[in-house]
């Protein structure tokens, strides 16, 4: 790829995106929670358990982009209200998806970070509008997007006036069908070579399989990711969406210390790190 002359380009050091006392690009940030907000009980229970396990932020979709219009579409405004209650109960900052530019204000009233889903990565109208949002944007990689297309999508938000963009690798379409997507971990150091933006990894959508979330979370940390986004549900088999990939709170509680230990080890092993 030709050298990018973009606002997010590498060169001036890494961009730090601060949210609620945490800093993407400096701290390793773990975002966890259900695929969808299904009820107050499910969301609050998950929020308490992931907080106890060491999560930094809570995720959960109130507006869900689903394959079929007959599938559960999310609770919408009622879901946002539940997320607000979960934040009040746990103190965890909220990450939730905005699918439509008309919803930006409504979602911003509850969210600390606005997520743009894979299917909307090239919704340039939405991206331009997010340039005026007073919230950081988590920009997921389009499932068919090259690195250049992804970084240019980020540039739409940056150039429209919002400097707080965090990238999220969530798997791409390949010929492989055993996994839901192919998690492209080589993109993490590639992003860091040519962009200053923080980049996190979503091993849940990246694999579609709960059993693969732990190994790919560790691999993401080893590849230099700035954090993780992990789907956690108290009863994955009963979830309204993405049943096969959500891990239990117990599995998440086992995962967090393993990832944090690895991150600490990698940091200590970096060239120039003090012994
Ligand atoms: C999600 O994170 O809830 C989601 C729908 O992910 P993606 O846009 O990566 O499919
Ligand atoms: Mn999901």
CSV table of C-alpha atoms and ligand atoms in Angstrom, one decimal:
chain,number,residue,atom,x,y,z
A,1,UNK,CA,0.0,0.0,0.0
A,2,UNK,CA,1.2,3.5,-0.8
A,3,UNK,CA,2.2,5.5,2.3
A,4,UNK,CA,-1.0,7.0,3.7
A,5,UNK,CA,-1.2,10.7,4.1
A,6,UNK,CA,-4.0,10.6,6.6
A,7,UNK,CA,-4.8,12.3,9.9
A,8,UNK,CA,-4.6,8.9,11.6
A,9,UNK,CA,-1.2,8.1,10.0
A,10,UNK,CA,1.7,6.9,12.1
A,11,UNK,CA,4.6,9.2,12.8
A,12,UNK,CA,3.6,11.5,15.6
A,13,UNK,CA,3.4,8.7,18.1
A,14,UNK,CA,0.4,6.6,19.1
A,15,UNK,CA,-2.9,8.3,19.5
A,16,UNK,CA,-4.3,8.0,23.0
A,17,UNK,CA,-8.1,7.9,23.3
A,18,UNK,CA,-9.3,8.5,26.8
A,19,UNK,CA,-12.6,7.3,28.0
A,20,UNK,CA,-13.8,7.3,31.6
A,21,UNK,CA,-10.3,7.3,33.2
A,22,UNK,CA,-9.0,4.7,30.8
A,23,UNK,CA,-6.8,5.2,27.8
A,24,UNK,CA,-6.9,3.2,24.6
A,25,UNK,CA,-3.4,3.1,23.2
A,26,UNK,CA,-1.8,3.1,26.7
A,27,UNK,CA,-3.8,0.6,28.8
A,28,UNK,CA,-4.9,-2.8,27.7
A,29,UNK,CA,-8.7,-2.4,27.8
A,30,UNK,CA,-11.1,-5.3,28.1
A,31,UNK,CA,-14.7,-4.7,27.0
A,32,UNK,CA,-17.2,-7.5,27.8
A,33,UNK,CA,-20.9,-8.1,27.8
A,34,UNK,CA,-23.7,-9.8,25.9
A,35,UNK,CA,-24.2,-9.6,22.2
A,36,UNK,CA,-27.6,-8.0,22.8
A,37,UNK,CA,-29.3,-6.4,25.7
A,38,UNK,CA,-32.2,-8.8,26.2
A,39,UNK,CA,-33.6,-7.9,29.6
A,40,UNK,CA,-32.6,-5.9,32.7
A,41,UNK,CA,-32.0,-9.0,34.7
A,42,UNK,CA,-29.6,-10.5,32.0
A,43,UNK,CA,-27.7,-7.2,31.4
A,44,UNK,CA,-27.3,-6.3,35.1
A,45,UNK,CA,-26.3,-9.8,36.0
A,46,UNK,CA,-23.7,-9.9,33.2
A,47,UNK,CA,-22.5,-6.4,34.1
A,48,UNK,CA,-21.9,-7.3,37.7
A,49,UNK,CA,-20.1,-10.5,36.8
A,50,UNK,CA,-17.8,-9.1,34.2
A,51,UNK,CA,-16.9,-6.2,36.5
A,52,UNK,CA,-16.0,-8.6,39.2
A,53,UNK,CA,-13.9,-10.6,36.7
A,54,UNK,CA,-11.9,-7.4,35.8
A,55,UNK,CA,-13.6,-6.0,32.7
A,56,UNK,CA,-13.0,-2.3,32.1
A,57,UNK,CA,-16.2,-1.6,30.1
A,58,UNK,CA,-19.6,-3.1,29.3
A,59,UNK,CA,-20.8,-3.8,25.8
A,60,UNK,CA,-24.3,-4.8,24.7
A,61,UNK,CA,-26.4,-4.1,21.6
A,62,UNK,CA,-29.7,-2.2,21.9
A,63,UNK,CA,-29.9,-1.8,18.1
A,64,UNK,CA,-28.8,-5.1,16.4
A,65,UNK,CA,-27.9,-5.6,12.7
A,66,UNK,CA,-29.3,-9.1,12.0
A,67,UNK,CA,-29.3,-11.3,9.0
A,68,UNK,CA,-33.0,-11.6,8.8
A,69,UNK,CA,-35.7,-8.9,9.5
A,70,UNK,CA,-37.6,-11.6,11.4
A,71,UNK,CA,-34.7,-12.1,13.8
A,72,UNK,CA,-34.6,-10.2,17.2
A,73,UNK,CA,-33.6,-6.7,16.3
A,74,UNK,CA,-32.7,-5.5,19.8
A,75,UNK,CA,-34.8,-3.6,22.4
A,76,UNK,CA,-33.9,-0.2,20.9
A,77,UNK,CA,-34.6,2.7,23.3
A,78,UNK,CA,-35.6,0.3,26.1
A,79,UNK,CA,-32.2,-1.4,25.7
A,80,UNK,CA,-30.4,1.9,26.1
A,81,UNK,CA,-32.3,2.5,29.3
A,82,UNK,CA,-31.1,-0.9,30.6
A,83,UNK,CA,-27.5,0.0,29.7
A,84,UNK,CA,-27.8,3.2,31.7
A,85,UNK,CA,-29.0,1.3,34.7
A,86,UNK,CA,-26.1,-1.2,34.3
A,87,UNK,CA,-23.6,1.7,34.2
A,88,UNK,CA,-25.2,3.2,37.4
A,89,UNK,CA,-25.1,-0.2,39.2
A,90,UNK,CA,-21.5,-1.0,38.2
A,91,UNK,CA,-19.7,2.2,37.2
A,92,UNK,CA,-18.6,0.5,33.9
A,93,UNK,CA,-18.5,2.7,30.9
A,94,UNK,CA,-20.8,1.6,28.1
A,95,UNK,CA,-20.0,0.6,24.5
A,96,UNK,CA,-23.0,0.1,22.2
A,97,UNK,CA,-23.7,0.2,18.5
A,98,UNK,CA,-25.3,3.1,16.6
A,99,UNK,CA,-26.7,1.8,13.3
A,100,UNK,CA,-28.4,5.0,12.0
A,101,UNK,CA,-27.2,8.6,11.9
A,102,UNK,CA,-30.7,9.6,13.2
A,103,UNK,CA,-30.0,7.7,16.5
A,104,UNK,CA,-26.6,9.3,17.3
A,105,UNK,CA,-28.0,11.7,20.0
A,106,UNK,CA,-30.2,9.1,21.6
A,107,UNK,CA,-27.4,6.5,21.7
A,108,UNK,CA,-24.8,9.1,22.9
A,109,UNK,CA,-27.0,9.9,25.9
A,110,UNK,CA,-26.2,6.4,27.3
A,111,UNK,CA,-23.0,5.4,25.6
A,112,UNK,CA,-19.4,6.3,26.5
A,113,UNK,CA,-18.3,4.8,23.1
A,114,UNK,CA,-20.3,4.6,19.9
A,115,UNK,CA,-19.7,1.4,18.0
A,116,UNK,CA,-20.0,1.3,14.3
A,117,UNK,CA,-20.6,-2.3,13.2
A,118,UNK,CA,-18.9,-4.2,10.4
A,119,UNK,CA,-21.8,-3.8,8.1
A,120,UNK,CA,-21.7,0.0,8.5
A,121,UNK,CA,-18.0,0.5,8.1
A,122,UNK,CA,-18.6,2.1,4.7
A,123,UNK,CA,-21.8,4.0,5.6
A,124,UNK,CA,-20.1,7.3,4.8
A,125,UNK,CA,-23.1,9.3,5.8
A,126,UNK,CA,-23.1,7.8,9.3
A,127,UNK,CA,-19.3,8.2,9.5
A,128,UNK,CA,-19.4,11.9,8.6
A,129,UNK,CA,-22.2,12.5,11.2
A,130,UNK,CA,-20.0,10.8,13.8
A,131,UNK,CA,-17.4,13.5,13.2
A,132,UNK,CA,-19.7,15.8,15.2
A,133,UNK,CA,-20.6,13.3,17.9
A,134,UNK,CA,-19.1,14.2,21.3
A,135,UNK,CA,-18.1,10.5,21.9
A,136,UNK,CA,-15.2,8.3,20.8
A,137,UNK,CA,-16.1,5.9,18.0
A,138,UNK,CA,-15.2,2.2,17.9
A,139,UNK,CA,-14.9,1.4,14.2
A,140,UNK,CA,-15.2,-2.3,13.5
A,141,UNK,CA,-13.5,-3.6,10.3
A,142,UNK,CA,-15.9,-4.3,7.5
A,143,UNK,CA,-16.0,-8.1,6.9
A,144,UNK,CA,-14.8,-7.5,3.3
A,145,UNK,CA,-12.6,-4.4,3.9
A,146,UNK,CA,-8.9,-4.1,3.2
A,147,UNK,CA,-6.7,-2.2,5.6
A,148,UNK,CA,-6.7,0.8,3.2
A,149,UNK,CA,-10.5,0.8,3.1
A,150,UNK,CA,-10.7,0.5,6.9
A,151,UNK,CA,-8.3,3.4,7.5
A,152,UNK,CA,-10.0,5.6,5.0
A,153,UNK,CA,-13.3,4.9,6.8
A,154,UNK,CA,-11.7,6.0,10.0
A,155,UNK,CA,-10.5,9.1,8.1
A,156,UNK,CA,-14.1,10.1,7.4
A,157,UNK,CA,-14.7,10.4,11.1
A,158,UNK,CA,-11.3,12.1,11.9
A,159,UNK,CA,-11.6,14.6,9.0
A,160,UNK,CA,-15.1,15.5,10.1
A,161,UNK,CA,-13.8,16.7,13.4
A,162,UNK,CA,-13.7,13.7,15.8
A,163,UNK,CA,-10.2,12.7,16.7
A,164,UNK,CA,-11.3,9.9,19.0
A,165,UNK,CA,-11.4,6.8,16.8
A,166,UNK,CA,-10.5,3.2,18.0
A,167,UNK,CA,-10.3,0.4,15.5
A,168,UNK,CA,-11.6,-3.1,16.1
A,169,UNK,CA,-10.6,-6.2,14.1
A,170,UNK,CA,-13.5,-8.6,14.1
A,171,UNK,CA,-12.7,-11.1,11.4
A,172,UNK,CA,-13.0,-11.1,7.6
A,173,UNK,CA,-14.7,-13.3,5.0
A,174,UNK,CA,-12.5,-16.1,3.6
A,175,UNK,CA,-13.2,-19.5,2.0
A,176,UNK,CA,-13.0,-21.1,5.5
A,177,UNK,CA,-16.4,-22.1,6.9
A,178,UNK,CA,-15.5,-23.9,10.1
A,179,UNK,CA,-15.1,-20.5,11.8
A,180,UNK,CA,-17.7,-17.8,11.3
A,181,UNK,CA,-15.0,-15.4,10.0
A,182,UNK,CA,-11.2,-15.5,9.8
A,183,UNK,CA,-9.7,-13.4,12.5
A,184,UNK,CA,-6.9,-11.5,10.8
A,185,UNK,CA,-4.5,-10.9,13.6
A,186,UNK,CA,-1.7,-9.9,11.2
A,187,UNK,CA,-3.7,-6.7,10.7
A,188,UNK,CA,-2.9,-5.6,14.3
A,189,UNK,CA,0.9,-5.0,13.8
A,190,UNK,CA,0.1,-3.8,10.3
A,191,UNK,CA,-2.2,-1.1,11.6
A,192,UNK,CA,0.5,-0.1,14.1
A,193,UNK,CA,3.0,0.2,11.3
A,194,UNK,CA,1.1,2.7,9.3
A,195,UNK,CA,-1.5,4.3,11.7
A,196,UNK,CA,-1.4,5.9,15.1
A,197,UNK,CA,-4.9,4.8,16.0
A,198,UNK,CA,-5.5,2.2,18.8
A,199,UNK,CA,-6.6,-1.2,17.6
A,200,UNK,CA,-8.5,-3.8,19.6
A,201,UNK,CA,-9.6,-7.3,18.7
A,202,UNK,CA,-13.0,-9.1,18.9
A,203,UNK,CA,-12.4,-12.8,19.0
A,204,UNK,CA,-16.1,-13.6,19.5
A,205,UNK,CA,-17.3,-12.4,16.0
A,206,UNK,CA,-13.9,-13.2,14.7
A,207,UNK,CA,-14.3,-16.9,15.2
A,208,UNK,CA,-18.0,-17.5,16.0
A,209,UNK,CA,-17.0,-20.2,18.4
A,210,UNK,CA,-16.9,-19.9,22.2
A,211,UNK,CA,-14.2,-22.5,22.4
A,212,UNK,CA,-11.8,-20.4,20.3
A,213,UNK,CA,-12.3,-17.1,22.2
A,214,UNK,CA,-9.6,-17.8,24.8
A,215,UNK,CA,-6.8,-18.9,22.5
A,216,UNK,CA,-7.5,-16.0,20.1
A,217,UNK,CA,-7.7,-13.5,22.9
A,218,UNK,CA,-4.2,-14.5,24.1
A,219,UNK,CA,-3.0,-14.4,20.5
A,220,UNK,CA,-4.4,-10.9,20.0
A,221,UNK,CA,-2.6,-9.7,23.1
A,222,UNK,CA,0.6,-11.3,21.8
A,223,UNK,CA,0.1,-9.6,18.4
A,224,UNK,CA,0.1,-6.2,20.2
A,225,UNK,CA,-3.6,-5.4,20.4
A,226,UNK,CA,-4.7,-2.5,22.6
A,227,UNK,CA,-7.5,-4.5,24.1
A,228,UNK,CA,-10.3,-7.0,23.5
A,229,UNK,CA,-14.1,-7.0,23.0
A,230,UNK,CA,-15.6,-10.2,24.2
A,231,UNK,CA,-19.2,-11.4,24.2
A,232,UNK,CA,-20.3,-12.8,27.6
A,233,UNK,CA,-23.8,-14.2,28.4
A,234,UNK,CA,-25.0,-15.8,31.6
A,235,UNK,CA,-26.8,-18.5,29.6
A,236,UNK,CA,-25.2,-18.6,26.1
A,237,UNK,CA,-27.4,-21.5,24.9
A,238,UNK,CA,-30.5,-19.3,25.5
A,239,UNK,CA,-29.1,-16.1,24.0
A,240,UNK,CA,-31.3,-14.2,21.6
A,241,UNK,CA,-28.4,-13.8,19.2
A,242,UNK,CA,-24.9,-15.2,18.6
A,243,UNK,CA,-25.4,-18.3,20.8
A,244,UNK,CA,-22.4,-20.2,19.6
A,245,UNK,CA,-19.8,-17.6,20.4
A,246,UNK,CA,-20.8,-16.0,23.7
A,247,UNK,CA,-18.7,-17.3,26.7
A,248,UNK,CA,-20.0,-17.8,30.2
A,249,UNK,CA,-19.1,-15.3,33.0
A,250,UNK,CA,-17.0,-18.2,34.5
A,251,UNK,CA,-15.0,-18.7,31.3
A,252,UNK,CA,-14.5,-14.9,31.2
A,253,UNK,CA,-13.3,-14.8,34.8
A,254,UNK,CA,-10.7,-17.5,33.8
A,255,UNK,CA,-9.7,-15.6,30.7
A,256,UNK,CA,-9.0,-12.1,32.2
A,257,UNK,CA,-6.1,-13.0,34.5
A,258,UNK,CA,-4.5,-15.1,31.8
A,259,UNK,CA,-4.6,-12.2,29.3
A,260,UNK,CA,-3.5,-9.6,31.9
A,261,UNK,CA,-0.5,-11.8,32.9
A,262,UNK,CA,0.5,-12.2,29.3
A,263,UNK,CA,0.2,-8.4,28.6
A,264,UNK,CA,2.4,-7.7,31.7
A,265,UNK,CA,4.9,-10.3,30.6
A,266,UNK,CA,5.0,-8.8,27.0
A,267,UNK,CA,5.5,-5.3,28.4
A,268,UNK,CA,8.3,-6.4,30.6
A,269,UNK,CA,10.0,-8.2,27.7
A,270,UNK,CA,9.8,-5.2,25.4
A,271,UNK,CA,13.2,-3.9,24.2
A,272,UNK,CA,14.2,-1.1,26.5
A,273,UNK,CA,11.8,-2.1,29.3
A,274,UNK,CA,13.3,-1.8,32.8
A,275,UNK,CA,14.0,-5.1,34.5
B,1,LIG,C1,-21.5,-6.7,17.6
B,1,LIG,O1,-20.4,-6.4,18.1
B,1,LIG,O2,-22.5,-6.8,18.3
B,1,LIG,C2,-21.6,-6.9,16.1
B,1,LIG,C3,-22.8,-6.9,15.5
B,1,LIG,O3,-20.4,-7.1,15.5
B,1,LIG,P1,-20.0,-6.9,14.0
B,1,LIG,O4,-20.5,-5.6,13.5
B,1,LIG,O5,-18.5,-7.0,14.1
B,1,LIG,O6,-20.7,-8.1,13.3
B,2,LIG,MN1,-22.8,-10.5,18.5
